Amino acid sequence: MENLNQLKNLLSTPKDIVIFSHRNPDGDALGSSLGLAHFLLAQHHSVKIILPSEYPNYLNWMVGVEDIVIYDLIPEHAKLVIEKADIFFCLDFNSLDRIDKCGDLMMKQSAPKVVIDHHLFPENFADFILSDTTASSTSELIFDFIHLLDQSKYLVPATADALYVGIVSDTGSFLYNTSSKVFRITATLLDRGVDDVSIQNRLHNNLEIKQLKIIGHCLNKRLEILEEYATALVTITKEDYAEFDIQRGDTEGIVNMLMRIQNIKVAVLITEQPTIVKLSMRSKGDFSVQEIATKHFKGGGHKNASGAASFIGLKSTVRKFKELLPLYAEQLSQN
Ligand code: 5GP
Ligand code: MN
């Protein structure tokens, strides 16, 4: 990070700090935000996390979630918090549209802005940027940031737990995006007291029966294999949402599950939500779903995990996606 000393100076006296993370926050959005928040709170800063939309239930046990401000629920309060901030941190996203209206509200403020993120192609809106697209997770970068500041004595247990959640989440429990560095950081977090088995149990062995039935329905009735393009596709309609009482977070993990099918190179989950259609994509190896998300749906993410919103309805979105595949036939048919 350039100008690190300037940021160190800013953080050397107590400040009002706002941390933003992205809409539909996942384990890394929450893990990096809470990890940084507890680290800053330990240094007597005043810290508020603001998220555009609610976090999924499976993360509701994390220390400090009850203090998170959800813009969708209390926009006026969020606005006041934003106007009071001395410093903004933007975690696990790098384009302002990922925080909806909060982006405009933040950009109206002159307070310095810090981006810590691992997504491709960062927008240039911040004063301080720690961007590493090779990092497993933003949580890994928060760990780096704490060490860059030379403040590992404030890596408190709540920070260690939160960063562990973020790393587990963005590596699919150490299945992908791993590196020797990820394992070294994880070992340090365990040395700091993280109970890995208990956290993994909370994250993975905690499904409601209803959630398993949703997965069952999706795999049984909504799965299409487009063999020619080594692609697996699940589509969830708004009728499915109603019939199975599908809530935020209930569909997480389905797209990763599709990657477990033999010979599949691309997996896509397309969900019909109240105002948008959401695409969630995964790939293996060199095939970039980031390119599909960015070029054709104005979304983004990583080479092997990307997402986007579509505004043309479910059927047209599915058709559009399928019509794109022939463009990539050569790459997808290679063994
Ligand atoms: P997921 O499929 O788990 O929702 O997201 C996979 C990756 O794509 C994440 O890194 C996420 O930040 C990114 N992503 C998901 N949805 C969008 C979107 O609508 N726009 C952009 N730019 N990135 C997205
Ligand atoms: Mn992430």
XYZ file of C-alpha atoms and ligand atoms in Angstrom:
360
model
C 0.000 0.000 0.000
C 1.318 3.433 -0.982
C 1.126 6.235 1.625
C 0.960 3.647 4.398
C 2.602 6.023 6.851
C -0.038 8.646 6.191
C -2.759 6.109 6.997
C -0.829 4.968 10.087
C -0.821 8.593 11.268
C -4.543 8.954 10.675
C -5.166 5.836 12.725
C -2.857 6.882 15.547
C -5.637 8.808 17.342
C -9.243 7.659 17.909
C -11.461 8.223 14.870
C -15.052 7.641 13.739
C -14.609 4.848 11.222
C -17.162 3.429 8.804
C -16.582 0.043 7.201
C -18.588 -0.846 4.089
C -18.925 -4.214 2.459
C -20.980 -5.384 -0.489
C -24.654 -6.179 -1.054
C -25.590 -9.793 -0.274
C -22.612 -10.115 2.053
C -20.933 -13.504 2.282
C -18.522 -14.985 4.833
C -15.590 -12.960 3.529
C -17.532 -9.676 3.433
C -18.608 -10.185 7.037
C -15.365 -11.819 8.167
C -13.131 -9.049 6.816
C -15.465 -6.301 8.103
C -15.868 -7.718 11.605
C -12.196 -8.704 11.708
C -11.104 -5.148 10.935
C -13.804 -3.669 13.223
C -12.656 -5.627 16.293
C -9.026 -4.751 15.528
C -9.905 -1.031 15.359
C -12.219 -1.161 18.400
C -9.342 -2.610 20.419
C -7.468 0.617 19.602
C -10.368 2.754 20.885
C -11.673 3.894 17.532
C -15.400 4.195 17.156
C -16.430 1.787 14.381
C -19.641 1.171 12.453
C -20.090 -1.467 9.754
C -22.648 -0.542 7.098
C -23.973 -3.141 4.639
C -26.437 -2.314 1.850
C -28.482 -5.462 2.507
C -28.912 -8.060 5.243
C -26.459 -10.861 5.990
C -27.502 -14.526 5.791
C -28.720 -16.308 8.945
C -25.874 -18.808 8.969
C -23.518 -15.961 9.953
C -25.714 -14.518 12.707
C -23.556 -15.988 15.498
C -20.495 -13.880 14.636
C -19.402 -11.482 17.385
C -20.610 -7.949 16.630
C -23.186 -8.683 13.887
C -25.931 -7.157 16.036
C -24.265 -3.731 15.706
C -24.140 -3.777 11.894
C -26.170 -1.037 10.202
C -28.199 -2.365 7.251
C -28.841 0.465 4.809
C -31.970 -1.183 3.328
C -33.580 -1.276 6.799
C -32.544 2.112 8.231
C -31.314 4.364 5.401
C -31.688 7.635 7.321
C -29.628 6.370 10.236
C -26.993 4.977 7.852
C -26.784 8.380 6.182
C -26.113 10.100 9.528
C -23.384 7.576 10.348
C -21.779 8.161 6.936
C -21.849 11.942 7.373
C -20.042 11.653 10.705
C -17.195 9.448 9.505
C -13.532 10.487 9.625
C -12.331 7.502 7.561
C -14.072 4.970 5.284
C -12.944 1.413 4.684
C -14.336 -0.429 1.650
C -13.841 -4.157 2.036
C -14.320 -7.045 -0.387
C -15.542 -4.933 -3.293
C -13.898 -2.524 -5.688
C -16.667 -0.895 -7.688
C -18.965 1.620 -6.054
C -22.152 0.094 -7.470
C -21.601 -2.901 -5.147
C -22.751 -0.750 -2.198
C -25.706 0.829 -4.009
C -26.721 4.256 -2.696
C -24.039 4.168 -0.006
C -21.499 4.746 -2.794
C -22.904 8.195 -3.640
C -23.302 9.089 0.016
C -19.683 8.173 0.735
C -18.295 9.989 -2.324
C -19.989 13.208 -1.160
C -17.790 13.110 1.928
C -14.231 14.397 1.899
C -13.017 11.925 4.547
C -10.261 9.590 3.292
C -11.277 6.294 1.735
C -9.418 3.008 1.989
C -10.063 -0.002 -0.259
C -8.904 -3.456 0.811
C -9.963 -6.040 -1.732
C -9.043 -9.021 -3.894
C -11.369 -8.641 -6.904
C -10.111 -8.033 -10.440
C -10.026 -4.552 -11.986
C -10.371 -2.147 -9.045
C -12.083 1.179 -9.703
C -10.041 4.169 -8.728
C -12.104 5.973 -6.085
C -9.998 5.585 -2.946
C -7.086 7.425 -1.335
C -5.457 4.237 -0.028
C -5.635 0.906 -1.835
C -4.558 -2.547 -0.771
C -5.582 -4.676 -3.727
C -4.210 -8.142 -4.385
C -6.123 -10.277 -6.836
C -4.009 -13.303 -5.941
C -5.201 -13.215 -2.320
C -7.631 -15.941 -1.278
C -9.908 -13.480 0.440
C -10.191 -9.953 1.727
C -9.823 -11.474 5.191
C -6.308 -12.617 4.213
C -5.579 -8.997 3.228
C -6.892 -7.691 6.563
C -4.384 -10.014 8.227
C -1.661 -8.501 5.975
C -2.911 -4.973 6.706
C -2.696 -5.525 10.470
C 0.912 -6.642 10.021
C 1.730 -3.772 7.637
C 0.569 -1.420 10.386
C 2.789 -3.339 12.800
C -0.129 -3.770 15.170
C -0.490 -7.528 15.526
C -0.897 -7.053 19.277
C -4.441 -5.858 18.480
C -5.273 -8.995 16.501
C -7.800 -9.903 19.200
C -9.662 -13.250 19.379
C -12.809 -11.813 17.726
C -10.654 -10.629 14.816
C -8.957 -14.022 14.493
C -12.337 -15.826 14.441
C -13.767 -13.418 11.858
C -10.753 -13.663 9.540
C -10.890 -17.447 9.776
C -14.555 -17.334 8.667
C -13.595 -15.184 5.674
C -10.755 -17.457 4.601
C -12.842 -20.631 4.986
C -15.644 -18.994 3.055
C -13.608 -17.810 0.060
C -11.505 -20.970 -0.210
C -14.504 -23.322 -0.015
C -12.957 -24.706 3.190
C -9.486 -24.884 1.655
C -10.580 -26.505 -1.623
C -9.525 -23.660 -3.931
C -7.713 -20.272 -3.852
C -5.262 -21.803 -1.407
C -1.542 -21.110 -1.106
C 1.147 -21.850 1.430
C 0.509 -18.312 2.706
C -3.175 -19.075 3.340
C -2.209 -22.085 5.425
C 0.456 -20.115 7.331
C -2.032 -17.344 8.131
C -4.610 -19.930 9.155
C -2.049 -21.592 11.429
C -1.338 -18.220 13.060
C -5.075 -17.652 13.574
C -5.359 -21.088 15.215
C -2.388 -20.200 17.432
C -4.376 -17.116 18.457
C -7.130 -19.380 19.733
C -9.486 -19.937 16.795
C -11.539 -23.092 17.375
C -11.576 -24.270 13.755
C -13.773 -27.338 14.233
C -16.425 -25.385 16.090
C -16.487 -22.626 13.440
C -16.574 -25.097 10.540
C -19.471 -26.854 12.270
C -21.358 -23.589 12.617
C -20.722 -22.780 8.970
C -21.325 -26.153 7.358
C -23.045 -28.626 9.650
C -25.874 -26.387 10.632
C -28.443 -26.682 7.841
C -32.164 -26.666 8.472
C -33.979 -29.652 6.936
C -35.756 -27.132 4.725
C -32.434 -26.025 3.269
C -31.453 -29.577 2.351
C -34.850 -30.006 0.698
C -34.239 -26.848 -1.339
C -30.918 -28.287 -2.516
C -32.682 -31.588 -3.273
C -35.351 -29.822 -5.324
C -32.773 -27.795 -7.259
C -30.672 -30.838 -8.123
C -33.697 -33.003 -8.891
C -35.881 -30.618 -10.861
C -33.880 -27.570 -11.846
C -30.526 -28.911 -13.002
C -29.550 -28.847 -16.663
C -26.299 -30.281 -17.946
C -25.140 -28.671 -21.181
C -22.691 -31.423 -21.974
C -21.329 -29.909 -25.152
C -20.121 -26.911 -23.140
C -19.171 -28.755 -19.928
C -21.659 -26.524 -18.143
C -24.112 -27.190 -15.322
C -26.996 -24.784 -14.823
C -29.576 -24.482 -12.054
C -32.453 -22.040 -12.402
C -34.626 -21.089 -9.432
C -37.975 -19.454 -10.175
C -39.964 -17.107 -7.975
C -42.513 -19.932 -7.587
C -39.704 -22.061 -6.102
C -38.929 -19.219 -3.677
C -42.544 -19.212 -2.530
C -43.116 -22.975 -2.465
C -39.930 -23.802 -0.545
C -39.832 -20.606 1.522
C -36.340 -19.900 0.184
C -34.613 -17.156 2.204
C -31.387 -15.198 1.888
C -28.448 -17.593 2.121
C -30.495 -20.742 1.459
C -29.148 -21.061 -2.082
C -25.534 -20.413 -1.169
C -23.364 -23.414 -1.876
C -25.527 -24.813 -4.676
C -23.335 -23.425 -7.450
C -20.216 -24.821 -5.768
C -21.943 -28.186 -5.481
C -22.377 -28.250 -9.269
C -18.606 -27.994 -9.644
C -18.392 -31.427 -8.026
C -19.925 -33.044 -11.111
C -17.408 -34.911 -13.298
C -16.110 -33.022 -16.330
C -17.970 -29.828 -15.474
C -15.952 -26.677 -16.181
C -18.621 -24.051 -15.646
C -21.436 -23.919 -13.116
C -24.171 -21.319 -13.067
C -26.991 -20.585 -10.666
C -29.635 -18.209 -11.983
C -32.202 -17.043 -9.439
C -35.350 -15.018 -9.975
C -35.367 -12.478 -7.157
C -38.023 -9.830 -6.445
C -36.466 -7.038 -8.532
C -33.517 -8.638 -10.332
C -32.308 -11.918 -11.744
C -29.035 -12.929 -10.116
C -26.312 -14.934 -11.817
C -23.726 -16.741 -9.777
C -20.969 -18.432 -11.757
C -18.018 -20.705 -11.077
C -15.347 -22.209 -13.302
C -12.249 -24.374 -13.139
C -8.793 -23.644 -14.459
C -8.200 -20.988 -17.084
C -11.796 -20.497 -18.126
C -12.897 -17.067 -16.918
C -16.467 -16.583 -15.742
C -15.330 -13.093 -14.816
C -15.190 -12.318 -18.521
C -18.758 -13.569 -19.036
C -20.011 -11.635 -15.994
C -18.307 -8.386 -16.993
C -18.668 -8.415 -20.749
C -22.214 -9.637 -21.032
C -23.924 -8.828 -17.702
C -22.009 -5.821 -16.284
C -21.042 -7.876 -13.224
C -17.647 -8.977 -12.005
C -15.679 -10.925 -9.426
C -12.818 -13.349 -9.939
C -11.706 -15.554 -12.817
C -13.245 -18.650 -11.218
C -16.108 -17.063 -9.225
C -18.186 -14.199 -10.485
C -21.654 -12.785 -10.309
C -23.974 -10.286 -11.909
C -27.484 -8.909 -11.824
C -29.715 -9.064 -14.889
C -32.777 -6.926 -15.527
C -34.380 -8.739 -18.460
C -36.339 -11.395 -16.562
C -35.523 -15.014 -15.843
C -36.318 -16.639 -19.179
C -34.450 -14.074 -21.251
C -31.472 -14.206 -18.893
C -31.260 -17.995 -19.165
C -31.612 -17.767 -22.944
C -28.950 -15.071 -23.149
C -26.568 -17.147 -21.038
C -27.099 -20.274 -23.153
C -26.639 -18.311 -26.361
C -23.253 -17.100 -25.129
C -21.836 -20.581 -24.662
C -21.137 -21.257 -28.363
C -18.792 -18.238 -28.291
C -16.671 -20.167 -25.812
C -17.114 -23.598 -27.415
C -13.473 -24.042 -28.223
C -12.264 -23.406 -24.664
C -15.071 -25.436 -23.106
C -14.662 -28.476 -25.312
C -10.944 -28.834 -24.551
C -10.068 -31.639 -22.172
P -21.432 -15.127 -5.658
O -21.650 -15.949 -6.878
O -20.923 -15.957 -4.522
O -22.560 -14.229 -5.316
O -20.238 -14.146 -6.025
C -19.042 -14.617 -6.593
C -18.096 -13.459 -6.775
O -18.627 -12.531 -7.713
C -17.860 -12.650 -5.514
O -16.505 -12.304 -5.496
C -18.717 -11.441 -5.667
O -18.158 -10.341 -5.018
C -18.778 -11.239 -7.170
N -20.114 -10.749 -7.547
C -21.291 -11.332 -7.261
N -22.310 -10.615 -7.747
C -21.776 -9.548 -8.374
C -22.328 -8.421 -9.063
O -23.540 -8.276 -9.219
N -21.433 -7.516 -9.552
C -20.090 -7.659 -9.406
N -19.281 -6.721 -9.912
N -19.535 -8.694 -8.756
C -20.356 -9.642 -8.239
Mn -14.007 -12.105 -0.950
